[in-house]
Coordinates of C-alpha atoms in Angstrom, one line a residue:
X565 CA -208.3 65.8 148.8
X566 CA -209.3 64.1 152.1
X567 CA -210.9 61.0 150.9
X568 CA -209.2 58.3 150.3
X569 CA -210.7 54.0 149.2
X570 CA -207.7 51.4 149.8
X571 CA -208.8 48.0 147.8
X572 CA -207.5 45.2 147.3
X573 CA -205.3 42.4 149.5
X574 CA -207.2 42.1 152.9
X575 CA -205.8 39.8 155.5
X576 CA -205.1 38.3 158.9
X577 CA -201.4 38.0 159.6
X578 CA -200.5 35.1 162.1
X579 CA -197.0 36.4 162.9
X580 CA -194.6 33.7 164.1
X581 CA -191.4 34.6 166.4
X582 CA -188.9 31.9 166.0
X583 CA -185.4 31.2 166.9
X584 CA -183.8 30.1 163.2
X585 CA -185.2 29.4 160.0
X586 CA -184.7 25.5 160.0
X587 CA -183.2 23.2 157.3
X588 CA -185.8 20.9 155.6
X589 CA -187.4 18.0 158.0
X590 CA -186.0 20.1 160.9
X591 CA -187.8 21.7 163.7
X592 CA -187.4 25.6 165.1
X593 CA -189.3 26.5 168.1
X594 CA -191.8 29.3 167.9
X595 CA -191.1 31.9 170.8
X596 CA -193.9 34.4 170.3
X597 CA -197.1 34.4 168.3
X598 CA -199.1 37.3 167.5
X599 CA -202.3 38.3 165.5
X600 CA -202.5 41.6 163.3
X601 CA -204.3 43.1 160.2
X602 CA -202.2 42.4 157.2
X603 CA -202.1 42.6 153.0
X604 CA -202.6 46.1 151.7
X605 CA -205.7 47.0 152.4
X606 CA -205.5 47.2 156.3
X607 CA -202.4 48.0 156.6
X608 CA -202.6 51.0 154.5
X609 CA -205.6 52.3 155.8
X610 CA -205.0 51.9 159.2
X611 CA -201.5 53.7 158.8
X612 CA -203.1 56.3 157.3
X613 CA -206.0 57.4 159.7
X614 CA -203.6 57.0 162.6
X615 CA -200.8 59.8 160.5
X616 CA -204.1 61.7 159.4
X617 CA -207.5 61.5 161.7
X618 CA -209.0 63.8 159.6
X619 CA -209.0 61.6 156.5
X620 CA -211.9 59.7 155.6
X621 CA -210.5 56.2 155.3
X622 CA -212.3 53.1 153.3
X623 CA -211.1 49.6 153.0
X624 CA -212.4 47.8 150.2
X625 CA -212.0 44.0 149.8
X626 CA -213.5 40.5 149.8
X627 CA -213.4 38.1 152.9
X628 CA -215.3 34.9 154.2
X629 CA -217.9 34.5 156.5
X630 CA -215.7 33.7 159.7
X631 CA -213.8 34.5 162.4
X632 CA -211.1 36.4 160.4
X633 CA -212.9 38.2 158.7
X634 CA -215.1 39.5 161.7
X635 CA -211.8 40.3 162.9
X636 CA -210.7 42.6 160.2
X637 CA -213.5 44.3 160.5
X638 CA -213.8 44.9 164.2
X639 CA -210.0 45.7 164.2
X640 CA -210.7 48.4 161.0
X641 CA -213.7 50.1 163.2
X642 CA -211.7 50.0 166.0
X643 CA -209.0 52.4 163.7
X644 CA -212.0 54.5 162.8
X645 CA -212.1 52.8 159.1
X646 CA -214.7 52.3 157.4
X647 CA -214.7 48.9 156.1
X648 CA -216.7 47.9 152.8
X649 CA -216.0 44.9 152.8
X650 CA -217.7 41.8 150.1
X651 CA -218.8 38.5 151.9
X652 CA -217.6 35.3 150.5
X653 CA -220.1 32.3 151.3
X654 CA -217.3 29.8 149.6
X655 CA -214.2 31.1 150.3
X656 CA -212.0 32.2 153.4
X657 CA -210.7 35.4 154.6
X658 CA -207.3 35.5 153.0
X659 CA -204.2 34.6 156.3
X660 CA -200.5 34.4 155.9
X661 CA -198.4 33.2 158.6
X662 CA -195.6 35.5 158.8
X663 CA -192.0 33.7 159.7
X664 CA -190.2 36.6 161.9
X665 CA -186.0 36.0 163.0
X666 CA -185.3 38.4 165.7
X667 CA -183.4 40.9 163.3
X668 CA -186.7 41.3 161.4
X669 CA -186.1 39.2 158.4
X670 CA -189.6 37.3 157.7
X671 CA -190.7 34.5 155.5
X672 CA -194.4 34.5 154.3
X673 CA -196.9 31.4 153.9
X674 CA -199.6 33.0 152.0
X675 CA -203.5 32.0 151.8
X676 CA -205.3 34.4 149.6
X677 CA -208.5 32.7 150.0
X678 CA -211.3 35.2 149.3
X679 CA -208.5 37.9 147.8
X680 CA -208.5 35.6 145.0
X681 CA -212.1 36.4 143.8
X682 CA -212.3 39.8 144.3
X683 CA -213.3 42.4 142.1
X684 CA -214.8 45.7 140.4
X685 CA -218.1 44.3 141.4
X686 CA -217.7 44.0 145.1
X687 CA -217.1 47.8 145.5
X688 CA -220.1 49.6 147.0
X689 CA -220.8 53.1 146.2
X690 CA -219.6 54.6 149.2
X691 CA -215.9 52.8 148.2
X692 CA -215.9 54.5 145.0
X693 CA -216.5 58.6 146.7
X694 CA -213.3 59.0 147.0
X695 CA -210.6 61.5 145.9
X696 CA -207.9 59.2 145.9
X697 CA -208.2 54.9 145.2
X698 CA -205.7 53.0 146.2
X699 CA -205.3 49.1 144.8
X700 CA -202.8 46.5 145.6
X701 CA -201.4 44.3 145.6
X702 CA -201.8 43.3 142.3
X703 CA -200.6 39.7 141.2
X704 CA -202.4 38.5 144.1
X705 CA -205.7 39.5 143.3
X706 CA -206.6 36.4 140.4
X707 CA -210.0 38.3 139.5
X708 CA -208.1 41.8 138.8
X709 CA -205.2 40.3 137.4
X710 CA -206.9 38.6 134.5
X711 CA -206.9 39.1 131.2
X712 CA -208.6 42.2 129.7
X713 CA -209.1 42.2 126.1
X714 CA -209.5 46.0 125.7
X715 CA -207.3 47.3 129.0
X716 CA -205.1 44.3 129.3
X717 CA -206.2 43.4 132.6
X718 CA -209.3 43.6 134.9
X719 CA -207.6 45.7 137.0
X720 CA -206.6 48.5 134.5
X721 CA -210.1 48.7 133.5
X722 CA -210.9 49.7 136.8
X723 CA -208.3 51.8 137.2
X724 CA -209.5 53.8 134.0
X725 CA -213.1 53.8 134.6
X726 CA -212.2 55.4 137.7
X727 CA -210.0 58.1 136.3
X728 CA -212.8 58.5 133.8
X729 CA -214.7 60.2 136.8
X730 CA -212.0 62.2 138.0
X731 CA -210.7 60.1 140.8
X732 CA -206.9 59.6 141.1
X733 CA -205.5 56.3 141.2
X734 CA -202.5 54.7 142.9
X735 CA -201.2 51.1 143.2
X736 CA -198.9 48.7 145.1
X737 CA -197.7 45.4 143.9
X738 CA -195.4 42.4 145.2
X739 CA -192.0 41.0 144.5
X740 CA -192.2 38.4 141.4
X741 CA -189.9 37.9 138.2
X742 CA -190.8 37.2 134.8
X743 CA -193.1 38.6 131.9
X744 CA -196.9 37.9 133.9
X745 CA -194.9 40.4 136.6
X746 CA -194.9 43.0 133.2
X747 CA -198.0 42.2 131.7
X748 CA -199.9 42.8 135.2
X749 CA -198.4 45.2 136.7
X750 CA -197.6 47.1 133.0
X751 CA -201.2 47.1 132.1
X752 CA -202.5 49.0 135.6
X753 CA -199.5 51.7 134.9
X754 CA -201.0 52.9 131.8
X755 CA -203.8 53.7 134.0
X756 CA -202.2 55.0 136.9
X757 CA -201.4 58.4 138.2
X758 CA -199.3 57.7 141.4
X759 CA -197.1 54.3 141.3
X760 CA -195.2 53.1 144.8
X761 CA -192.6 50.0 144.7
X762 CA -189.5 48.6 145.8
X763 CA -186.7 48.3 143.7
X764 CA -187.0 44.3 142.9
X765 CA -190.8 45.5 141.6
X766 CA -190.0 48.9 139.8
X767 CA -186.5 46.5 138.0
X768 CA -189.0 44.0 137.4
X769 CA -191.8 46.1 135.5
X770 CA -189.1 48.4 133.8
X771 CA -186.3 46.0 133.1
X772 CA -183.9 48.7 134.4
X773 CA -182.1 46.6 137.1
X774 CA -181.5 47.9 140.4
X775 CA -179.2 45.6 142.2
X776 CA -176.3 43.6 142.1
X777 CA -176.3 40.9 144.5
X778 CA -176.5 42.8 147.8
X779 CA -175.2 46.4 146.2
X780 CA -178.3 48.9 145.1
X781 CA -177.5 50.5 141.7
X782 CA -178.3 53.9 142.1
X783 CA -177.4 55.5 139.3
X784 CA -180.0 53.6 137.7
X785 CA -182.7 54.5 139.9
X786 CA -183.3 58.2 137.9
X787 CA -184.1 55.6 134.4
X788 CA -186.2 53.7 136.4
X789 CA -188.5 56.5 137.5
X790 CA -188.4 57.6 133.9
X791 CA -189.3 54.4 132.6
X792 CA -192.1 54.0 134.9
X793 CA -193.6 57.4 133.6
X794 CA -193.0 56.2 129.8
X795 CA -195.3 53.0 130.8
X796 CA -198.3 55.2 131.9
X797 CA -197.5 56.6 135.1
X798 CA -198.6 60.4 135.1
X799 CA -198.1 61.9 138.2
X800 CA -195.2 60.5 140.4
X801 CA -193.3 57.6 140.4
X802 CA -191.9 56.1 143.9
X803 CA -188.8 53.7 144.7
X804 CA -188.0 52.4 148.0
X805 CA -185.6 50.2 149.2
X806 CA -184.1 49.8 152.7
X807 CA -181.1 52.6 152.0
X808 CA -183.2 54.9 150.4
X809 CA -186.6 56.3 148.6
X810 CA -186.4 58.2 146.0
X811 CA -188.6 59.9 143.2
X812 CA -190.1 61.9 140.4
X813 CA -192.8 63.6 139.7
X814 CA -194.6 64.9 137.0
X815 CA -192.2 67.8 136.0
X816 CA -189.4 65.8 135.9
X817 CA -188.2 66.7 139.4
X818 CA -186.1 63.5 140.9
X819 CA -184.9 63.2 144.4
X820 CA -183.4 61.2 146.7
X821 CA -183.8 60.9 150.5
X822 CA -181.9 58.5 152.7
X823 CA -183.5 56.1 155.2
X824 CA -183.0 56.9 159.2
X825 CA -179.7 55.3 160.3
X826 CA -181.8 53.4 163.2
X827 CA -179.5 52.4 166.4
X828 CA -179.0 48.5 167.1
X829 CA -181.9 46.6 168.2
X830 CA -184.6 49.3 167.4
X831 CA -186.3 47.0 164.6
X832 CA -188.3 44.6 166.1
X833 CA -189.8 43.3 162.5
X834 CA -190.1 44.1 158.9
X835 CA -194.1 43.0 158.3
X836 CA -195.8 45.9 156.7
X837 CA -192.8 48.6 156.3
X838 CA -193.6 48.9 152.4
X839 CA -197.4 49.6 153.4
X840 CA -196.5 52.2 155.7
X841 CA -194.2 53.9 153.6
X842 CA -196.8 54.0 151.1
X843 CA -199.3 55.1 153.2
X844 CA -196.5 58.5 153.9
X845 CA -196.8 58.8 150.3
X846 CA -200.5 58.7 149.6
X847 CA -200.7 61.0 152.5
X848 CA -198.3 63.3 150.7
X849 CA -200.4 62.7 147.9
X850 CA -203.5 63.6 148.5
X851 CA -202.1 67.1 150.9
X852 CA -199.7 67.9 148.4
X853 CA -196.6 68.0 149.7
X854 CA -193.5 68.1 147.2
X855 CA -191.5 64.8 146.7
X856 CA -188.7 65.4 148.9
X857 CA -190.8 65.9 151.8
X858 CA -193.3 63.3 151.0
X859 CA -190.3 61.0 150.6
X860 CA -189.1 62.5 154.2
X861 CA -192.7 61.4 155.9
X862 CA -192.8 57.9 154.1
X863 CA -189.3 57.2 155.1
X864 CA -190.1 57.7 158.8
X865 CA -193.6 56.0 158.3
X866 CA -191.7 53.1 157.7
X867 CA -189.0 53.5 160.7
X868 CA -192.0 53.5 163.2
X869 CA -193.5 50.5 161.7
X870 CA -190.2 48.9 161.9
X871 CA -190.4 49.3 165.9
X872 CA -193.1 46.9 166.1
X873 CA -192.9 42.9 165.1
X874 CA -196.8 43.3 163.7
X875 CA -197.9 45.6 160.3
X876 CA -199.7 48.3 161.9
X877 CA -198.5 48.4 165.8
X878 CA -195.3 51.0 165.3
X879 CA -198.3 53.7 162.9
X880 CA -198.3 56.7 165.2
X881 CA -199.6 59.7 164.4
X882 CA -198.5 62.7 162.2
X883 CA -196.3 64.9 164.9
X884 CA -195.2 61.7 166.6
X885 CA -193.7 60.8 163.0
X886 CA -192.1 63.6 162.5
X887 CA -190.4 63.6 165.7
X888 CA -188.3 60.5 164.4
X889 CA -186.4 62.7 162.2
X890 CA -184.8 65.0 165.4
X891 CA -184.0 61.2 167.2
X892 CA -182.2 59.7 164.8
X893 CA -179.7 60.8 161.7
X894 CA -180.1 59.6 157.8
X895 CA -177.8 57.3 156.3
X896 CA -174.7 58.8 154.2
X897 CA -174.9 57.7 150.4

């Protein structure tokens, strides 16, 4: 496989440096501001052809007719992506203004503007001759996520019309609680052969639970995975969280591979470290790699994004990757 469509979230990220997160009424003073690709789509993609040049790369979405949006698209060509991208006359190019403390932690204030009203019809042809489509995030695509009386949701429809033709599917989701979390999400597994998500996601959609306050429970990780296969999931299932990422794939095979113990002061920001860790995955996907070494890759995917306070400025390619794991040492479990 070396083509691979990424659909979904498109965005501009306005990220924000400040000093403190302040109280209510209170002000914090903004040290740094930045603009950067952000959502799935982008980041994804751009991860990807910067790990893997020789992959054909498409981003699919649905943005305005302004100056983020021109944006997006003159940052994806400048990646070598090909973007496919719907106009919205109405609506804007989705933005969120990203909230970054100096140890990385990050708030979000979220527009999804044109996101919202995206859908199977603003895919062109050349988005769907792929080997490999990739969709997230779902619960923040309104179209996608609606209700589907046959497939349960929009999206799932998709998803199975595109299997249907012999193109693999994959997805990404973000963090919510409650049942529309496992109706959404639930209904695109049943149609999906690689699923990637954090522990709060993959606790959410299986009801295993992960974590206990600040402690990971990782004995339960194992069910999880399992569960995730029982809800439709055919070919692997993928946890991460920041200790670990971990895995199973269609034999049964589960494994386990510890993040990089990274020194004091190498994280410069957290904004797209679950893209790019996906993005080692879907790579590993599509070349074939076995889990624990497509775990390996994804793990240090997301250590080089986590040098840079943007989404996609820490993506390096394949061999510089790779060389993370002679600099610095895994965690102990």
């Amino acid at each position: 496989m070396n083509t691979i469509t990424v659909a979904g979230s498109a965005l501009t990220d306005l990220v924000k440096t400040i000093d403190a997160y302040p109280q209510r009424g209170m002000l914090t003073d903004i040290t740094a501001v930045r603009q950067s690709v952000g959502g799935c789509v982008p980041n994804t993609a751009v991860d990807l052809k910067r790990l893997a040049p020789e992959l054909c790369v498409t981003a699919a979405g649905r943005v305005g007719k302004d100056a983020f949006g021109a944006y997006l698209r003159e940052r994806l060509a400048g990646e070598g992506v090909r973007a496919a991208f719907a106009e919205d006359e109405k609506r804007s190019t989705g933005f969120t203004d990203v909230m970054t403390l100096k140890n990385g932690e990050r708030t979000f204030f979220h527009a999804r503007g044109a996101n919202a009203a995206f859908s199977a019809d603003d895919l062109p042809e050349e988005a769907l001759d792929c080997d490999l489509f990739h969709l997230g995030y779902l619960l923040l695509l309104d179209r996608l996520d609606a209700a589907d009386a046959e497939y349960g949701t929009a999206a799932a429809r998709l998803l199975h019309s595109l299997q249907r033709k012999g193109i693999r599917t994959a997805v990404d989701t973000v963090s919510a609680e409650g049942g529309k979390f496992r109706r959404i999400v639930g209904a695109a597994l049943a149609c999906t052969d690689y699923a990637v998500m954090n522990e709060i996601e993959a606790a959410a959609v299986t009801g295993v639970p992960l974590r206990n306050g600040d402690k990971l429970i990782a004995e339960n990780l194992k069910e999880a995975c399992r569960a995730l296969f029982k809800a439709g999931v055919s070919r692997a299932a993928v946890i991460h969280c920041p200790e670990l990422g971990c895995g199973m794939d269609e034999t049964g095979n589960f494994c386990v591979v510890p993040s990089l113990d990274l020194p004091r002061g190498y994280i410069a920001g957290a904004v797209g470290a679950g893209d790019a860790f996906c993005a080692g995955m879907l790579y590993a996907f599509m070349k074939g790699l076995p889990m624990e070494e497509g775990l390996s890759l994804a793990s240090l995917c997301a250590a080089c994004n986590l040098s840079s306070d943007d989404s996609v400025g820490g993506a390096r390619s394949l061999a510089q990757t790779l060389a993370l794991e002679k600099q610095f040492k895994r965690r102990k479990l």
